[in-house]
Amino acid sequence: MDYETVKAGAFGQSLRGIGLNILVRDVPAQVRFLRDIFGMQAFQVSADFAIMTYGTQVFQLHSDATYHSNPLLGLLPETPPRGTGVEIRLYDTDPDEAIGKAEAAGATVLAAAADKPHGLREAYILCENGYAWVPSQPL
């Protein structure tokens, strides 16, 4: 599928399994964060929306304004962290490399890269919207 040109209806009908839709204050800024630190690709980037890919996975970013009639909008906190309790795990990303990029970009490193007893080396990086991005690789 060509994510850059696919129409909304065809894109929506193609989605299967579990979907991830992340509400953010500034879509282009969130796209830059995901591209620069985790090497993700972005498609149809606008002030309101972006299709993101991480390997073969696809997810969406939406601005708060696009949720004007959605019941979730009233539950969003005025200040971050928005995503408390949610870890967005990136199993194919070197955590040490991601930490270096995050620090260079001025992102918040919540936990440095460390070997964990569950067999992964992982780190925790917060984006400006308060979501925890967890780059991880097998030990």
PDB file of C-alpha atoms in Angstrom:
ATOM      1  CA  MET A   1       0.000   0.000   0.000  1.00  0.00           C
ATOM      2  CA  ASP A   2       1.254   3.470  -0.838  1.00  0.00           C
ATOM      3  CA  TYR A   3       0.757   5.278   2.486  1.00  0.00           C
ATOM      4  CA  GLU A   4       1.566   8.633   0.910  1.00  0.00           C
ATOM      5  CA  THR A   5      -1.389   8.535  -1.490  1.00  0.00           C
ATOM      6  CA  VAL A   6      -3.923   6.146   0.057  1.00  0.00           C
ATOM      7  CA  LYS A   7      -7.336   7.725   0.696  1.00  0.00           C
ATOM      8  CA  ALA A   8      -8.779   7.736   4.219  1.00  0.00           C
ATOM      9  CA  GLY A   9     -11.525   5.202   3.485  1.00  0.00           C
ATOM     10  CA  ALA A  10      -9.201   2.685   1.854  1.00  0.00           C
ATOM     11  CA  PHE A  11      -6.630   3.130   4.627  1.00  0.00           C
ATOM     12  CA  GLY A  12      -9.226   2.620   7.347  1.00  0.00           C
ATOM     13  CA  GLN A  13     -10.612  -0.488   5.683  1.00  0.00           C
ATOM     14  CA  SER A  14      -7.121  -1.981   5.406  1.00  0.00           C
ATOM     15  CA  LEU A  15      -6.408  -1.879   9.142  1.00  0.00           C
ATOM     16  CA  ARG A  16      -6.407  -5.210  11.021  1.00  0.00           C
ATOM     17  CA  GLY A  17      -5.388  -6.617  14.374  1.00  0.00           C
ATOM     18  CA  ILE A  18      -4.569  -4.076  17.075  1.00  0.00           C
ATOM     19  CA  GLY A  19      -4.264  -0.423  16.143  1.00  0.00           C
ATOM     20  CA  LEU A  20      -2.390   2.383  17.797  1.00  0.00           C
ATOM     21  CA  ASN A  21      -3.648   5.938  17.463  1.00  0.00           C
ATOM     22  CA  ILE A  22      -1.705   8.536  19.430  1.00  0.00           C
ATOM     23  CA  LEU A  23      -3.158  11.963  20.228  1.00  0.00           C
ATOM     24  CA  VAL A  24      -0.556  14.732  20.228  1.00  0.00           C
ATOM     25  CA  ARG A  25      -0.516  18.508  20.480  1.00  0.00           C
ATOM     26  CA  ASP A  26       1.814  18.985  17.482  1.00  0.00           C
ATOM     27  CA  VAL A  27       1.830  16.277  14.796  1.00  0.00           C
ATOM     28  CA  PRO A  28       4.886  17.549  12.817  1.00  0.00           C
ATOM     29  CA  ALA A  29       6.937  17.833  16.040  1.00  0.00           C
ATOM     30  CA  GLN A  30       6.006  14.290  17.060  1.00  0.00           C
ATOM     31  CA  VAL A  31       6.912  13.062  13.563  1.00  0.00           C
ATOM     32  CA  ARG A  32      10.372  14.684  13.872  1.00  0.00           C
ATOM     33  CA  PHE A  33      10.897  13.021  17.270  1.00  0.00           C
ATOM     34  CA  LEU A  34       9.974   9.579  15.915  1.00  0.00           C
ATOM     35  CA  ARG A  35      12.023   9.994  12.734  1.00  0.00           C
ATOM     36  CA  ASP A  36      15.132  11.433  14.394  1.00  0.00           C
ATOM     37  CA  ILE A  37      15.361   9.094  17.365  1.00  0.00           C
ATOM     38  CA  PHE A  38      13.828   5.840  16.144  1.00  0.00           C
ATOM     39  CA  GLY A  39      14.202   6.081  12.350  1.00  0.00           C
ATOM     40  CA  MET A  40      10.475   5.751  11.694  1.00  0.00           C
ATOM     41  CA  GLN A  41       8.894   6.776   8.412  1.00  0.00           C
ATOM     42  CA  ALA A  42       6.020   9.247   8.136  1.00  0.00           C
ATOM     43  CA  PHE A  43       3.389   9.657   5.434  1.00  0.00           C
ATOM     44  CA  GLN A  44       0.699  12.272   4.719  1.00  0.00           C
ATOM     45  CA  VAL A  45       2.091  14.517   7.452  1.00  0.00           C
ATOM     46  CA  SER A  46      -0.108  17.517   8.186  1.00  0.00           C
ATOM     47  CA  ALA A  47      -0.951  19.643  11.205  1.00  0.00           C
ATOM     48  CA  ASP A  48      -3.709  17.143  12.026  1.00  0.00           C
ATOM     49  CA  PHE A  49      -2.545  13.682  10.992  1.00  0.00           C
ATOM     50  CA  ALA A  50       0.296  11.360  10.010  1.00  0.00           C
ATOM     51  CA  ILE A  51       0.620   7.699   9.132  1.00  0.00           C
ATOM     52  CA  MET A  52       3.729   6.273  10.802  1.00  0.00           C
ATOM     53  CA  THR A  53       5.578   3.050  10.121  1.00  0.00           C
ATOM     54  CA  TYR A  54       8.048   1.203  12.294  1.00  0.00           C
ATOM     55  CA  GLY A  55       9.328  -1.794  10.362  1.00  0.00           C
ATOM     56  CA  THR A  56       6.168  -3.533   9.122  1.00  0.00           C
ATOM     57  CA  GLN A  57       3.996  -1.929  11.819  1.00  0.00           C
ATOM     58  CA  VAL A  58       1.703   0.984  11.032  1.00  0.00           C
ATOM     59  CA  PHE A  59       0.097   3.447  13.414  1.00  0.00           C
ATOM     60  CA  GLN A  60      -1.389   6.925  13.343  1.00  0.00           C
ATOM     61  CA  LEU A  61      -0.805  10.306  14.940  1.00  0.00           C
ATOM     62  CA  HIS A  62      -3.754  12.656  15.327  1.00  0.00           C
ATOM     63  CA  SER A  63      -3.866  16.200  16.667  1.00  0.00           C
ATOM     64  CA  ASP A  64      -6.201  16.971  19.538  1.00  0.00           C
ATOM     65  CA  ALA A  65      -8.341  19.062  17.194  1.00  0.00           C
ATOM     66  CA  THR A  66      -9.248  16.013  15.100  1.00  0.00           C
ATOM     67  CA  TYR A  67     -10.945  14.523  18.170  1.00  0.00           C
ATOM     68  CA  HIS A  68     -13.436  17.391  18.559  1.00  0.00           C
ATOM     69  CA  SER A  69     -16.411  15.000  18.725  1.00  0.00           C
ATOM     70  CA  ASN A  70     -14.616  12.018  20.295  1.00  0.00           C
ATOM     71  CA  PRO A  71     -15.399  11.232  23.952  1.00  0.00           C
ATOM     72  CA  LEU A  72     -11.671  10.863  24.767  1.00  0.00           C
ATOM     73  CA  LEU A  73     -10.921  14.541  24.171  1.00  0.00           C
ATOM     74  CA  GLY A  74     -12.512  15.587  27.462  1.00  0.00           C
ATOM     75  CA  LEU A  75     -10.282  13.158  29.350  1.00  0.00           C
ATOM     76  CA  LEU A  76      -6.959  14.504  28.063  1.00  0.00           C
ATOM     77  CA  PRO A  77      -4.908  16.242  30.755  1.00  0.00           C
ATOM     78  CA  GLU A  78      -3.982  19.870  30.182  1.00  0.00           C
ATOM     79  CA  THR A  79      -0.298  19.114  30.807  1.00  0.00           C
ATOM     80  CA  PRO A  80       1.753  15.981  30.156  1.00  0.00           C
ATOM     81  CA  PRO A  81       2.212  13.206  30.822  1.00  0.00           C
ATOM     82  CA  ARG A  82      -0.681  12.034  28.685  1.00  0.00           C
ATOM     83  CA  GLY A  83       0.442   8.464  28.230  1.00  0.00           C
ATOM     84  CA  THR A  84       1.173   7.484  31.817  1.00  0.00           C
ATOM     85  CA  GLY A  85       0.896   3.729  32.167  1.00  0.00           C
ATOM     86  CA  VAL A  86       1.411   3.010  28.476  1.00  0.00           C
ATOM     87  CA  GLU A  87       4.750   1.765  27.160  1.00  0.00           C
ATOM     88  CA  ILE A  88       5.212   1.920  23.403  1.00  0.00           C
ATOM     89  CA  ARG A  89       7.832  -0.779  22.917  1.00  0.00           C
ATOM     90  CA  LEU A  90      10.129  -0.705  19.902  1.00  0.00           C
ATOM     91  CA  TYR A  91      11.678  -4.167  19.861  1.00  0.00           C
ATOM     92  CA  ASP A  92      13.905  -3.543  16.855  1.00  0.00           C
ATOM     93  CA  THR A  93      15.683  -0.405  18.083  1.00  0.00           C
ATOM     94  CA  ASP A  94      19.087  -0.271  19.752  1.00  0.00           C
ATOM     95  CA  PRO A  95      18.420   1.412  23.115  1.00  0.00           C
ATOM     96  CA  ASP A  96      21.953   2.783  23.475  1.00  0.00           C
ATOM     97  CA  GLU A  97      21.801   4.425  20.066  1.00  0.00           C
ATOM     98  CA  ALA A  98      18.305   5.786  20.761  1.00  0.00           C
ATOM     99  CA  ILE A  99      19.447   7.290  24.081  1.00  0.00           C
ATOM    100  CA  GLY A 100      22.299   9.087  22.324  1.00  0.00           C
ATOM    101  CA  LYS A 101      19.914  10.538  19.740  1.00  0.00           C
ATOM    102  CA  ALA A 102      17.350  11.437  22.411  1.00  0.00           C
ATOM    103  CA  GLU A 103      19.925  13.291  24.496  1.00  0.00           C
ATOM    104  CA  ALA A 104      21.184  15.145  21.418  1.00  0.00           C
ATOM    105  CA  ALA A 105      17.596  16.139  20.591  1.00  0.00           C
ATOM    106  CA  GLY A 106      16.882  17.324  24.131  1.00  0.00           C
ATOM    107  CA  ALA A 107      14.290  14.621  24.796  1.00  0.00           C
ATOM    108  CA  THR A 108      13.656  13.370  28.314  1.00  0.00           C
ATOM    109  CA  VAL A 109      15.487  10.145  29.120  1.00  0.00           C
ATOM    110  CA  LEU A 110      13.474   8.553  31.899  1.00  0.00           C
ATOM    111  CA  ALA A 111      15.735   5.488  32.216  1.00  0.00           C
ATOM    112  CA  ALA A 112      19.096   4.841  30.580  1.00  0.00           C
ATOM    113  CA  ALA A 113      19.720   1.656  28.619  1.00  0.00           C
ATOM    114  CA  ALA A 114      20.046  -1.367  30.890  1.00  0.00           C
ATOM    115  CA  ASP A 115      19.995  -5.158  30.674  1.00  0.00           C
ATOM    116  CA  LYS A 116      16.778  -6.518  32.173  1.00  0.00           C
ATOM    117  CA  PRO A 117      16.063  -9.964  33.656  1.00  0.00           C
ATOM    118  CA  HIS A 118      13.342 -10.576  31.044  1.00  0.00           C
ATOM    119  CA  GLY A 119      16.032 -10.887  28.359  1.00  0.00           C
ATOM    120  CA  LEU A 120      15.999  -7.405  26.855  1.00  0.00           C
ATOM    121  CA  ARG A 121      18.253  -4.375  26.907  1.00  0.00           C
ATOM    122  CA  GLU A 122      15.923  -1.396  27.036  1.00  0.00           C
ATOM    123  CA  ALA A 123      15.607   2.302  27.841  1.00  0.00           C
ATOM    124  CA  TYR A 124      12.733   4.720  28.478  1.00  0.00           C
ATOM    125  CA  ILE A 125      12.445   7.967  26.512  1.00  0.00           C
ATOM    126  CA  LEU A 126       9.586  10.425  26.951  1.00  0.00           C
ATOM    127  CA  CYS A 127       8.359  12.547  24.069  1.00  0.00           C
ATOM    128  CA  GLU A 128       7.034  16.051  24.692  1.00  0.00           C
ATOM    129  CA  ASN A 129       3.501  14.612  24.903  1.00  0.00           C
ATOM    130  CA  GLY A 130       4.528  12.386  27.811  1.00  0.00           C
ATOM    131  CA  TYR A 131       4.390   9.014  26.054  1.00  0.00           C
ATOM    132  CA  ALA A 132       7.014   6.442  27.091  1.00  0.00           C
ATOM    133  CA  TRP A 133       8.889   5.075  24.077  1.00  0.00           C
ATOM    134  CA  VAL A 134      10.909   1.966  24.999  1.00  0.00           C
ATOM    135  CA  PRO A 135      13.632   0.973  22.523  1.00  0.00           C
ATOM    136  CA  SER A 136      14.505  -2.664  23.193  1.00  0.00           C
ATOM    137  CA  GLN A 137      16.681  -5.441  21.820  1.00  0.00           C
ATOM    138  CA  PRO A 138      17.272  -9.039  22.952  1.00  0.00           C
ATOM    139  CA  LEU A 139      20.353  -9.594  25.088  1.00  0.00           C
TER     140      LEU A 139
END
